[in-house]
Amino acid sequence: MAHMSPEEFRKQGHAAIDWIADYWTGLDELPVLSQVAPGAVRRSLPASPPETAEPFDALLADLDELVVPGLTHWQHPRFFAYFPANSSPAAILGDLVSSGIGAQGMIWATSPAVTEIEQVVVDWLAQALGLPEQFRLTDYGRGGGVIQDTASTATFTALLAALHAASDGTARESGVGARKWAVYGSSQAHSSLVKAAMMAGLGAESVRSVEVDPVTQAMDVTSFERLLADDIDDGWTPLFVQAAVGTTSTGAIDDVQAIAEAIDGVGAWLHVDAAWAGVAAVCPEHRDRLLSGVHLADSIVTNPHKWLLTTFDCSVLWVRDRSTLIDALTITPEYLRNPASESGAVVDYRDWHPQLGRRFRAMKLWAVLRTYGLEGLRAHIRDGVDLAAYVEELVADDERLELVTARSLSLVVFRHVGGDEPTLSAMHRLNASGVAYLSHTVVEGRAAMRLAVGSWRTTRADIDTTWAELQRAL
Ligand code: PLP
């Protein structure tokens, strides 16, 4: 059997990095949105695995021909759909080192550095964003943060902790029981909230969809208060309230402070979903808007893997009371017992999320925080915001277009004044051209285009190129 020798690994590793660097250099020339037909990639591959070993070069050689045409290029400078999924050079190298180390950090004892570097970097990030002290992992406090794969998992995890707290610990032993639990989010809350309720066994019907203000698209807190009071009268137990700081559709920001005040004394867990927008708090000028009221929350999640240059997956969940989370999820089979865990002096991150095994994800975030520094990260966020402000001006200057909601950080949502058909057909023509890629949404029943800036490679020239193509498509 032929494992790669260290020399061969070095050689192929250089070739793989060369391929990535060349891929980036050539991205500008590629259509952003993949244009292959369904099944085309599959049909181009052999139906069965090779019986005899192939050299790694053979795989590298297939990338350009078989893989690249089937890719939508998320690192393309004119990828403006969804939110960015930045994979910066530093993060990639950090991730590579993590793969090379190949450690499982499920408990402190299985690799102390995996746990302790994670503790430090999530705490650094909390400081960088100016998060309230309660979320920091200090010797005197109760809070702490953990890297999860996605915001969806983080929200699910927070919901499990809430269920544990609200059931006085009985949910983990006996399940959700007959109590009527209610979960709240605005009509614009990410679908991962409903999915979390489904996975927790509460059912999608436990999730109340609270109306939003038609202009700001933020939760209408008066409607929320009314719904809450009606639910309590009808025998429901309010369990979990999600406030969105930067909704997916329009970047709307809920009033966390007002939501927290509405549930004061109710006993529900307040979770802040700042998956996309939260990292912009690295810039002090955005903090008041993004973090107002967050000191009243029980948990908050944000994704460095979206806008903050950290290769997917890296989502950070902070909780105010780590012991609730740990008590909700801890389970110790005999083979994981060890003196360090029993001493209580260490953190075992397996108790902080659903899965046991965990990668050294902190390595890539560490690489990003160190090689960009906070100055570099602020500059990156500000670039995205400035470029989006430029798009906003371009929309304002074109009488065929109008903004649908006020620009939120680096997200611009706009439409054709002529209605849904011209809006969507212009967007489809632009996307089909391959020049840029935008996504759509529906706001107050009307279609709109979303242009989310945030890639580390986007320049003003990319906005101009996109705009010129959009003019042709309108
Ligand atoms: N919350 C918001 C506001 C989002 O925009 C998204 C994804 O875009 C998510 C949650 C889900 O993120 P993830 O893919 O990390 O689960």
CSV table of C-alpha atoms and ligand atoms in Angstrom, one decimal:
chain,number,residue,atom,x,y,z
A,1,MET,CA,0.0,0.0,0.0
A,2,ALA,CA,1.4,3.4,-1.0
A,3,HIS,CA,0.9,6.2,1.4
A,4,MET,CA,2.4,9.5,0.2
A,5,SER,CA,5.9,9.9,1.5
A,6,PRO,CA,6.6,13.2,3.3
A,7,GLU,CA,8.6,14.3,0.2
A,8,GLU,CA,5.7,13.4,-2.1
A,9,PHE,CA,3.3,15.1,0.2
A,10,ARG,CA,5.4,18.3,0.1
A,11,LYS,CA,5.6,18.2,-3.6
A,12,GLN,CA,1.8,17.6,-4.1
A,13,GLY,CA,1.1,20.2,-1.4
A,14,HIS,CA,3.0,22.8,-3.3
A,15,ALA,CA,1.1,21.8,-6.5
A,16,ALA,CA,-2.2,22.0,-4.7
A,17,ILE,CA,-1.4,25.5,-3.3
A,18,ASP,CA,-0.2,26.5,-6.8
A,19,TRP,CA,-3.5,25.3,-8.2
A,20,ILE,CA,-5.5,27.4,-5.7
A,21,ALA,CA,-3.4,30.5,-6.4
A,22,ASP,CA,-3.9,30.1,-10.1
A,23,TYR,CA,-7.6,29.5,-9.6
A,24,TRP,CA,-7.9,32.8,-7.8
A,25,THR,CA,-5.9,34.6,-10.4
A,26,GLY,CA,-8.2,33.3,-13.2
A,27,LEU,CA,-11.5,33.8,-11.3
A,28,ASP,CA,-12.2,37.1,-12.9
A,29,GLU,CA,-12.5,35.5,-16.3
A,30,LEU,CA,-14.9,32.7,-15.1
A,31,PRO,CA,-18.7,33.0,-15.0
A,32,VAL,CA,-19.6,33.5,-11.4
A,33,LEU,CA,-22.7,31.2,-11.5
A,34,SER,CA,-22.0,27.7,-12.7
A,35,GLN,CA,-23.6,27.1,-16.1
A,36,VAL,CA,-23.6,23.3,-16.1
A,37,ALA,CA,-26.8,21.2,-16.7
A,38,PRO,CA,-28.1,19.0,-13.9
A,39,GLY,CA,-26.2,15.6,-13.9
A,40,ALA,CA,-23.3,16.9,-16.1
A,41,VAL,CA,-20.6,16.7,-13.4
A,42,ARG,CA,-21.8,13.3,-12.3
A,43,ARG,CA,-21.8,11.9,-15.8
A,44,SER,CA,-18.2,13.1,-16.3
A,45,LEU,CA,-16.9,10.9,-13.5
A,46,PRO,CA,-16.3,7.2,-13.7
A,47,ALA,CA,-19.2,5.1,-12.3
A,48,SER,CA,-16.9,3.1,-10.0
A,49,PRO,CA,-13.8,3.9,-7.9
A,50,PRO,CA,-10.3,3.1,-9.3
A,51,GLU,CA,-9.2,-0.4,-8.4
A,52,THR,CA,-5.5,0.6,-8.6
A,53,ALA,CA,-3.9,3.7,-7.1
A,54,GLU,CA,-3.7,6.9,-9.1
A,55,PRO,CA,-1.2,9.6,-8.6
A,56,PHE,CA,-2.5,12.7,-6.8
A,57,ASP,CA,-1.5,14.7,-9.9
A,58,ALA,CA,-4.3,12.9,-11.8
A,59,LEU,CA,-6.8,14.4,-9.4
A,60,LEU,CA,-5.3,17.9,-9.7
A,61,ALA,CA,-5.4,17.6,-13.4
A,62,ASP,CA,-9.1,17.0,-13.3
A,63,LEU,CA,-9.9,20.1,-11.3
A,64,ASP,CA,-9.9,22.6,-14.2
A,65,GLU,CA,-11.7,20.3,-16.6
A,66,LEU,CA,-14.3,18.5,-14.4
A,67,VAL,CA,-14.7,20.5,-11.3
A,68,VAL,CA,-14.3,24.2,-12.1
A,69,PRO,CA,-17.2,24.3,-14.7
A,70,GLY,CA,-19.5,22.9,-12.0
A,71,LEU,CA,-18.6,25.5,-9.5
A,72,THR,CA,-20.4,28.7,-8.6
A,73,HIS,CA,-17.4,30.7,-7.5
A,74,TRP,CA,-18.0,32.0,-4.0
A,75,GLN,CA,-14.6,33.6,-3.9
A,76,HIS,CA,-15.2,35.5,-7.2
A,77,PRO,CA,-15.0,39.3,-6.7
A,78,ARG,CA,-18.5,39.7,-8.3
A,79,PHE,CA,-20.2,37.1,-6.1
A,80,PHE,CA,-22.9,39.2,-4.5
A,81,ALA,CA,-25.6,36.5,-3.8
A,82,TYR,CA,-26.6,35.3,-0.4
A,83,PHE,CA,-23.9,36.5,2.1
A,84,PRO,CA,-20.2,36.1,1.4
A,85,ALA,CA,-18.4,33.0,2.5
A,86,ASN,CA,-14.9,34.4,2.5
A,87,SER,CA,-12.0,32.0,2.4
A,88,SER,CA,-9.0,34.1,2.9
A,89,PRO,CA,-5.4,32.9,2.3
A,90,ALA,CA,-4.6,33.1,6.0
A,91,ALA,CA,-7.7,31.1,7.0
A,92,ILE,CA,-7.0,28.4,4.3
A,93,LEU,CA,-3.4,27.9,5.6
A,94,GLY,CA,-4.7,27.8,9.2
A,95,ASP,CA,-7.3,25.2,8.1
A,96,LEU,CA,-4.6,23.2,6.3
A,97,VAL,CA,-2.4,23.2,9.5
A,98,SER,CA,-5.5,22.0,11.4
A,99,SER,CA,-6.0,19.2,8.9
A,100,GLY,CA,-2.3,18.3,9.1
A,101,ILE,CA,-2.4,18.1,12.9
A,102,GLY,CA,-5.6,16.1,12.6
A,103,ALA,CA,-6.5,16.3,16.3
A,104,GLN,CA,-9.9,15.6,17.8
A,105,GLY,CA,-10.6,18.2,20.4
A,106,MET,CA,-13.7,16.7,21.9
A,107,ILE,CA,-12.3,16.9,25.5
A,108,TRP,CA,-9.4,18.9,26.8
A,109,ALA,CA,-7.4,15.8,27.5
A,110,THR,CA,-7.5,14.7,23.8
A,111,SER,CA,-5.5,17.8,22.9
A,112,PRO,CA,-5.2,20.6,25.4
A,113,ALA,CA,-4.0,23.1,22.8
A,114,VAL,CA,-7.1,22.6,20.6
A,115,THR,CA,-9.4,23.6,23.5
A,116,GLU,CA,-7.3,26.3,25.0
A,117,ILE,CA,-6.5,28.1,21.7
A,118,GLU,CA,-10.2,28.0,21.0
A,119,GLN,CA,-11.0,29.5,24.4
A,120,VAL,CA,-8.5,32.3,23.7
A,121,VAL,CA,-9.6,33.1,20.1
A,122,VAL,CA,-13.4,33.2,20.9
A,123,ASP,CA,-12.5,35.5,23.8
A,124,TRP,CA,-10.4,37.6,21.5
A,125,LEU,CA,-13.3,37.8,19.1
A,126,ALA,CA,-15.7,38.8,21.9
A,127,GLN,CA,-13.3,41.6,22.8
A,128,ALA,CA,-12.8,42.6,19.2
A,129,LEU,CA,-16.6,42.9,18.7
A,130,GLY,CA,-17.0,44.7,22.0
A,131,LEU,CA,-19.4,42.1,23.3
A,132,PRO,CA,-20.7,42.5,26.8
A,133,GLU,CA,-18.4,41.1,29.5
A,134,GLN,CA,-21.0,38.4,30.5
A,135,PHE,CA,-20.1,36.4,27.3
A,136,ARG,CA,-16.4,36.2,28.1
A,137,LEU,CA,-14.9,33.1,29.6
A,138,THR,CA,-13.3,34.4,32.7
A,139,ASP,CA,-12.4,32.8,36.0
A,140,TYR,CA,-14.9,34.9,37.8
A,141,GLY,CA,-17.8,35.0,35.3
A,142,ARG,CA,-20.2,32.4,34.1
A,143,GLY,CA,-20.1,32.9,30.3
A,144,GLY,CA,-18.1,31.6,27.4
A,145,GLY,CA,-17.9,31.0,23.7
A,146,VAL,CA,-17.5,28.0,21.5
A,147,ILE,CA,-16.9,27.5,17.8
A,148,GLN,CA,-19.6,25.5,16.0
A,149,ASP,CA,-20.0,24.5,12.4
A,150,THR,CA,-22.9,26.8,11.6
A,151,ALA,CA,-25.3,29.3,13.1
A,152,SER,CA,-28.0,26.8,12.5
A,153,THR,CA,-26.3,24.4,14.9
A,154,ALA,CA,-25.6,27.2,17.3
A,155,THR,CA,-29.3,28.2,17.4
A,156,PHE,CA,-30.3,24.6,17.9
A,157,THR,CA,-27.8,24.3,20.7
A,158,ALA,CA,-29.0,27.4,22.4
A,159,LEU,CA,-32.6,26.1,22.1
A,160,LEU,CA,-31.6,22.9,23.9
A,161,ALA,CA,-30.0,24.9,26.7
A,162,ALA,CA,-33.2,27.0,27.0
A,163,LEU,CA,-35.3,23.8,27.2
A,164,HIS,CA,-33.0,22.4,29.9
A,165,ALA,CA,-33.3,25.6,31.9
A,166,ALA,CA,-37.0,26.0,31.5
A,167,SER,CA,-37.8,22.4,32.3
A,168,ASP,CA,-35.6,22.5,35.5
A,169,GLY,CA,-33.4,19.9,34.0
A,170,THR,CA,-36.2,17.3,33.2
A,171,ALA,CA,-36.1,17.7,29.4
A,172,ARG,CA,-32.8,15.9,29.0
A,173,GLU,CA,-34.1,12.9,30.9
A,174,SER,CA,-37.7,12.7,30.0
A,175,GLY,CA,-38.1,14.7,26.8
A,176,VAL,CA,-40.2,17.8,26.1
A,177,GLY,CA,-43.3,16.4,27.9
A,178,ALA,CA,-46.8,17.7,27.5
A,179,ARG,CA,-46.1,21.3,28.2
A,180,LYS,CA,-47.0,23.7,25.4
A,181,TRP,CA,-43.6,25.3,24.6
A,182,ALA,CA,-43.6,28.4,22.4
A,183,VAL,CA,-40.6,29.8,20.4
A,184,TYR,CA,-40.6,33.3,18.9
A,185,GLY,CA,-38.9,35.0,16.0
A,186,SER,CA,-40.0,37.6,13.5
A,187,SER,CA,-41.4,36.6,10.1
A,188,GLN,CA,-37.9,37.4,8.8
A,189,ALA,CA,-36.1,35.1,11.2
A,190,HIS,CA,-33.8,32.6,9.5
A,191,SER,CA,-35.4,29.2,8.7
A,192,SER,CA,-32.9,27.6,11.1
A,193,LEU,CA,-35.1,28.7,14.0
A,194,VAL,CA,-38.0,26.5,12.8
A,195,LYS,CA,-35.6,23.7,12.0
A,196,ALA,CA,-34.2,23.9,15.5
A,197,ALA,CA,-37.7,23.6,17.0
A,198,MET,CA,-38.3,20.6,14.7
A,199,MET,CA,-35.0,19.0,15.7
A,200,ALA,CA,-35.7,19.6,19.4
A,201,GLY,CA,-39.0,17.7,19.2
A,202,LEU,CA,-41.1,20.9,19.8
A,203,GLY,CA,-42.5,20.8,16.2
A,204,ALA,CA,-42.6,23.6,13.7
A,205,GLU,CA,-45.9,24.7,15.1
A,206,SER,CA,-44.3,25.8,18.3
A,207,VAL,CA,-42.6,28.7,16.4
A,208,ARG,CA,-44.6,31.9,16.4
A,209,SER,CA,-43.8,34.2,13.4
A,210,VAL,CA,-44.0,37.7,14.7
A,211,GLU,CA,-45.0,40.5,12.3
A,212,VAL,CA,-42.4,43.0,11.2
A,213,ASP,CA,-42.5,46.7,10.6
A,214,PRO,CA,-43.3,47.0,6.9
A,215,VAL,CA,-40.6,49.6,6.4
A,216,THR,CA,-37.7,48.4,8.5
A,217,GLN,CA,-38.5,44.7,8.4
A,218,ALA,CA,-37.6,44.5,12.1
A,219,MET,CA,-39.8,42.7,14.6
A,220,ASP,CA,-42.8,44.7,15.6
A,221,VAL,CA,-42.4,44.5,19.3
A,222,THR,CA,-45.9,45.6,20.1
A,223,SER,CA,-47.2,42.6,18.1
A,224,PHE,CA,-44.7,40.5,19.9
A,225,GLU,CA,-46.0,41.6,23.3
A,226,ARG,CA,-49.6,41.0,22.2
A,227,LEU,CA,-48.8,37.5,21.0
A,228,LEU,CA,-46.8,36.7,24.1
A,229,ALA,CA,-49.7,37.8,26.4
A,230,ASP,CA,-52.2,35.7,24.3
A,231,ASP,CA,-50.0,32.7,24.4
A,232,ILE,CA,-49.5,32.9,28.1
A,233,ASP,CA,-53.3,33.2,28.6
A,234,ASP,CA,-53.8,30.2,26.4
A,235,GLY,CA,-51.4,28.1,28.5
A,236,TRP,CA,-48.3,28.2,26.4
A,237,THR,CA,-44.9,28.5,28.1
A,238,PRO,CA,-42.6,31.0,26.2
A,239,LEU,CA,-39.3,29.2,25.9
A,240,PHE,CA,-37.1,30.9,23.4
A,241,VAL,CA,-37.1,34.2,21.7
A,242,GLN,CA,-34.8,34.9,18.8
A,243,ALA,CA,-33.9,38.5,17.9
A,244,ALA,CA,-32.3,39.0,14.5
A,245,VAL,CA,-29.4,41.4,14.1
A,246,GLY,CA,-29.1,41.4,10.3
A,247,THR,CA,-31.9,39.3,8.7
A,248,THR,CA,-31.0,37.3,5.7
A,249,SER,CA,-33.5,38.9,3.4
A,250,THR,CA,-32.9,42.6,4.0
A,251,GLY,CA,-30.3,42.9,6.9
A,252,ALA,CA,-33.0,44.2,9.3
A,253,ILE,CA,-32.0,44.7,12.8
A,254,ASP,CA,-34.5,43.8,15.6
A,255,ASP,CA,-34.7,46.0,18.7
A,256,VAL,CA,-33.0,43.6,21.1
A,257,GLN,CA,-33.4,45.9,24.1
A,258,ALA,CA,-37.2,46.3,23.5
A,259,ILE,CA,-37.6,42.5,23.0
A,260,ALA,CA,-35.6,41.8,26.2
A,261,GLU,CA,-37.8,44.2,28.1
A,262,ALA,CA,-40.9,42.6,26.7
A,263,ILE,CA,-39.9,39.2,28.1
A,264,ASP,CA,-38.6,40.6,31.4
A,265,GLY,CA,-40.0,38.3,34.1
A,266,VAL,CA,-41.4,35.8,31.6
A,267,GLY,CA,-38.4,33.5,31.9
A,268,ALA,CA,-37.8,32.9,28.2
A,269,TRP,CA,-34.3,32.5,26.8
A,270,LEU,CA,-33.2,35.4,24.6
A,271,HIS,CA,-31.0,34.4,21.6
A,272,VAL,CA,-29.5,36.9,19.2
A,273,ASP,CA,-28.9,35.7,15.7
A,274,ALA,CA,-26.2,38.0,14.3
A,275,ALA,CA,-24.9,35.3,11.9
A,276,TRP,CA,-24.0,37.7,9.1
A,277,ALA,CA,-24.0,41.2,10.6
A,278,GLY,CA,-22.4,40.5,14.0
A,279,VAL,CA,-18.8,40.6,12.8
A,280,ALA,CA,-19.3,44.2,11.7
A,281,ALA,CA,-19.2,45.1,15.3
A,282,VAL,CA,-15.4,44.9,15.0
A,283,CYS,CA,-15.8,48.5,13.7
A,284,PRO,CA,-16.8,50.7,16.7
A,285,GLU,CA,-19.0,52.9,14.4
A,286,HIS,CA,-21.4,49.9,14.0
A,287,ARG,CA,-21.5,48.8,17.6
A,288,ASP,CA,-24.3,50.9,19.0
A,289,ARG,CA,-26.6,49.7,16.3
A,290,LEU,CA,-25.6,46.0,16.4
A,291,LEU,CA,-25.1,45.5,20.1
A,292,SER,CA,-27.7,47.6,21.7
A,293,GLY,CA,-29.5,45.4,24.2
A,294,VAL,CA,-27.3,42.4,23.6
A,295,HIS,CA,-26.2,42.6,27.3
A,296,LEU,CA,-29.7,41.4,28.1
A,297,ALA,CA,-29.4,38.3,25.9
A,298,ASP,CA,-28.6,34.7,27.0
A,299,SER,CA,-26.8,33.8,23.9
A,300,ILE,CA,-25.5,35.3,20.6
A,301,VAL,CA,-24.1,33.8,17.5
A,302,THR,CA,-22.1,35.3,14.7
A,303,ASN,CA,-20.3,33.6,11.7
A,304,PRO,CA,-16.7,34.5,11.0
A,305,HIS,CA,-17.2,32.2,8.0
A,306,LYS,CA,-19.4,34.7,6.3
A,307,TRP,CA,-18.0,38.2,6.2
A,308,LEU,CA,-14.9,37.8,8.5
A,309,LEU,CA,-12.5,36.1,6.1
A,310,THR,CA,-12.6,32.7,7.9
A,311,THR,CA,-13.0,29.7,5.7
A,312,PHE,CA,-16.2,27.8,6.2
A,313,ASP,CA,-17.0,26.4,8.8
A,314,CYS,CA,-16.6,28.7,11.8
A,315,SER,CA,-19.6,30.0,13.7
A,316,VAL,CA,-19.1,31.3,17.2
A,317,LEU,CA,-21.8,30.9,19.9
A,318,TRP,CA,-21.4,32.8,23.2
A,319,VAL,CA,-23.6,32.1,26.2
A,320,ARG,CA,-24.2,34.0,29.4
A,321,ASP,CA,-24.3,30.9,31.5
A,322,ARG,CA,-22.1,28.1,30.3
A,323,SER,CA,-23.2,25.8,33.1
A,324,THR,CA,-26.7,25.7,31.7
A,325,LEU,CA,-25.4,24.7,28.3
A,326,ILE,CA,-23.0,22.1,29.7
A,327,ASP,CA,-25.7,20.6,32.0
A,328,ALA,CA,-28.1,20.3,29.1
A,329,LEU,CA,-25.7,18.4,26.9
A,330,THR,CA,-23.1,16.6,29.0
A,331,ILE,CA,-22.9,12.8,28.9
A,332,THR,CA,-19.8,10.9,29.9
A,333,PRO,CA,-19.3,7.3,28.7
A,334,GLU,CA,-16.6,5.4,30.6
A,335,TYR,CA,-14.1,5.7,27.8
A,336,LEU,CA,-14.1,9.5,28.1
A,337,ARG,CA,-13.5,9.7,31.8
A,338,ASN,CA,-10.2,11.3,32.7
A,339,PRO,CA,-8.6,13.0,35.7
A,340,ALA,CA,-8.5,16.5,34.0
A,341,SER,CA,-12.3,16.5,33.3
A,342,GLU,CA,-13.0,15.2,36.8
A,343,SER,CA,-10.8,17.9,38.3
A,344,GLY,CA,-13.2,20.6,37.0
A,345,ALA,CA,-10.2,22.7,35.9
A,346,VAL,CA,-10.7,22.3,32.2
A,347,VAL,CA,-13.3,22.9,29.5
A,348,ASP,CA,-14.5,19.9,27.5
A,349,TYR,CA,-16.1,21.4,24.4
A,350,ARG,CA,-18.0,18.2,23.5
A,351,ASP,CA,-20.5,19.4,26.1
A,352,TRP,CA,-21.1,22.7,24.2
A,353,HIS,CA,-22.7,21.3,21.0
A,354,PRO,CA,-24.5,18.2,19.7
A,355,GLN,CA,-21.6,16.3,18.3
A,356,LEU,CA,-18.7,14.6,20.1
A,357,GLY,CA,-15.8,14.9,17.7
A,358,ARG,CA,-14.5,18.3,16.8
A,359,ARG,CA,-11.9,19.8,14.5
A,360,PHE,CA,-9.3,22.4,15.4
A,361,ARG,CA,-11.4,25.1,13.9
A,362,ALA,CA,-9.8,27.7,16.1
A,363,MET,CA,-6.6,27.4,14.1
A,364,LYS,CA,-8.1,29.2,11.1
A,365,LEU,CA,-9.7,31.9,13.2
A,366,TRP,CA,-6.4,32.4,15.0
A,367,ALA,CA,-4.7,32.8,11.7
A,368,VAL,CA,-7.2,35.4,10.6
A,369,LEU,CA,-7.1,37.4,13.8
A,370,ARG,CA,-3.3,37.4,13.9
A,371,THR,CA,-2.4,38.0,10.3
A,372,TYR,CA,-5.1,40.7,9.6
A,373,GLY,CA,-5.0,42.2,13.1
A,374,LEU,CA,-8.1,44.1,14.2
A,375,GLU,CA,-7.0,47.0,11.9
A,376,GLY,CA,-7.1,44.8,8.9
A,377,LEU,CA,-10.4,43.3,9.8
A,378,ARG,CA,-12.0,46.7,10.3
A,379,ALA,CA,-10.6,47.8,6.9
A,380,HIS,CA,-12.2,44.8,5.3
A,381,ILE,CA,-15.6,45.4,6.8
A,382,ARG,CA,-15.4,49.1,5.9
A,383,ASP,CA,-14.5,48.3,2.3
A,384,GLY,CA,-17.7,46.2,2.1
A,385,VAL,CA,-19.8,48.9,3.6
A,386,ASP,CA,-18.3,51.6,1.4
A,387,LEU,CA,-18.8,49.6,-1.8
A,388,ALA,CA,-22.4,48.9,-0.8
A,389,ALA,CA,-22.9,52.6,-0.2
A,390,TYR,CA,-21.6,53.1,-3.7
A,391,VAL,CA,-24.2,50.6,-5.0
A,392,GLU,CA,-26.8,52.5,-3.1
A,393,GLU,CA,-25.9,55.7,-5.0
A,394,LEU,CA,-26.0,53.9,-8.3
A,395,VAL,CA,-29.5,52.7,-7.5
A,396,ALA,CA,-30.6,56.2,-6.5
A,397,ASP,CA,-29.2,57.6,-9.8
A,398,ASP,CA,-31.2,55.2,-12.0
A,399,GLU,CA,-34.9,56.1,-12.3
A,400,ARG,CA,-35.8,52.6,-13.3
A,401,LEU,CA,-34.7,51.3,-9.9
A,402,GLU,CA,-35.6,51.9,-6.3
A,403,LEU,CA,-34.3,50.8,-2.9
A,404,VAL,CA,-36.7,48.4,-1.1
A,405,THR,CA,-35.2,48.9,2.4
A,406,ALA,CA,-32.5,51.2,3.6
A,407,ARG,CA,-29.0,49.7,3.0
A,408,SER,CA,-28.0,47.5,5.9
A,409,LEU,CA,-24.2,47.6,6.2
A,410,SER,CA,-23.0,45.9,3.0
A,411,LEU,CA,-26.4,44.6,1.8
A,412,VAL,CA,-28.4,46.6,-0.8
A,413,VAL,CA,-32.0,45.4,-1.6
A,414,PHE,CA,-33.6,47.1,-4.6
A,415,ARG,CA,-36.0,46.5,-7.4
A,416,HIS,CA,-37.3,47.6,-10.8
A,417,VAL,CA,-40.0,50.2,-10.4
A,418,GLY,CA,-42.0,48.3,-13.0
A,419,GLY,CA,-42.6,45.4,-10.6
A,420,ASP,CA,-41.7,41.7,-10.1
A,421,GLU,CA,-41.3,40.6,-13.7
A,422,PRO,CA,-38.7,43.3,-14.8
A,423,THR,CA,-37.0,42.9,-11.4
A,424,LEU,CA,-36.5,39.2,-11.7
A,425,SER,CA,-35.8,39.0,-15.4
A,426,ALA,CA,-33.1,41.6,-15.1
A,427,MET,CA,-31.5,39.7,-12.2
A,428,HIS,CA,-31.7,36.4,-14.2
A,429,ARG,CA,-30.2,38.0,-17.2
A,430,LEU,CA,-27.4,39.4,-15.2
A,431,ASN,CA,-26.7,36.1,-13.5
A,432,ALA,CA,-26.9,34.2,-16.8
A,433,SER,CA,-24.3,36.5,-18.2
A,434,GLY,CA,-21.8,35.1,-15.8
A,435,VAL,CA,-20.5,38.6,-15.0
A,436,ALA,CA,-21.9,38.8,-11.5
A,437,TYR,CA,-24.3,36.8,-9.3
A,438,LEU,CA,-27.1,38.4,-7.2
A,439,SER,CA,-29.9,36.7,-5.3
A,440,HIS,CA,-33.5,37.6,-4.9
A,441,THR,CA,-36.0,38.0,-2.0
A,442,VAL,CA,-39.6,39.0,-1.5
A,443,VAL,CA,-40.3,42.0,0.7
A,444,GLU,CA,-43.9,42.8,1.6
A,445,GLY,CA,-45.1,40.6,-1.2
A,446,ARG,CA,-42.9,42.1,-3.9
A,447,ALA,CA,-39.7,40.7,-5.5
A,448,ALA,CA,-36.4,42.4,-5.0
A,449,MET,CA,-32.7,41.8,-5.8
A,450,ARG,CA,-30.2,41.5,-3.1
A,451,LEU,CA,-26.6,42.6,-3.6
A,452,ALA,CA,-24.4,41.7,-0.7
A,453,VAL,CA,-20.8,42.9,-0.9
A,454,GLY,CA,-18.2,41.4,1.3
A,455,SER,CA,-15.7,39.3,-0.6
A,456,TRP,CA,-12.1,40.0,0.1
A,457,ARG,CA,-11.4,40.4,-3.6
A,458,THR,CA,-14.2,42.9,-4.6
A,459,THR,CA,-13.1,46.3,-5.8
A,460,ARG,CA,-15.0,49.4,-7.1
A,461,ALA,CA,-14.2,48.3,-10.6
A,462,ASP,CA,-16.1,45.1,-9.9
A,463,ILE,CA,-19.1,47.1,-8.9
A,464,ASP,CA,-18.8,49.2,-12.1
A,465,THR,CA,-18.5,46.0,-14.2
A,466,THR,CA,-21.6,44.6,-12.5
A,467,TRP,CA,-23.5,47.8,-12.9
A,468,ALA,CA,-22.7,48.0,-16.6
A,469,GLU,CA,-24.0,44.5,-17.1
A,470,LEU,CA,-27.1,45.2,-15.1
A,471,GLN,CA,-27.8,48.2,-17.3
A,472,ARG,CA,-27.8,45.9,-20.3
A,473,ALA,CA,-30.1,43.4,-18.4
A,474,LEU,CA,-32.7,46.0,-17.4
B,1,PLP,N1,-29.0,33.4,10.4
B,1,PLP,C1,-28.9,34.3,9.5
B,1,PLP,C2,-29.4,35.7,9.7
B,1,PLP,C3,-28.3,34.0,8.2
B,1,PLP,O1,-28.3,34.9,7.3
B,1,PLP,C4,-27.9,32.7,8.0
B,1,PLP,C5,-27.3,32.3,6.7
B,1,PLP,O2,-27.2,33.0,5.8
B,1,PLP,C6,-28.0,31.7,9.1
B,1,PLP,C7,-28.6,32.1,10.2
B,1,PLP,C8,-27.6,30.3,8.9
B,1,PLP,O3,-26.2,30.3,8.9
B,1,PLP,P1,-25.5,28.9,8.8
B,1,PLP,O4,-25.3,28.6,7.3
B,1,PLP,O5,-24.1,29.2,9.5
B,1,PLP,O6,-26.3,27.9,9.5
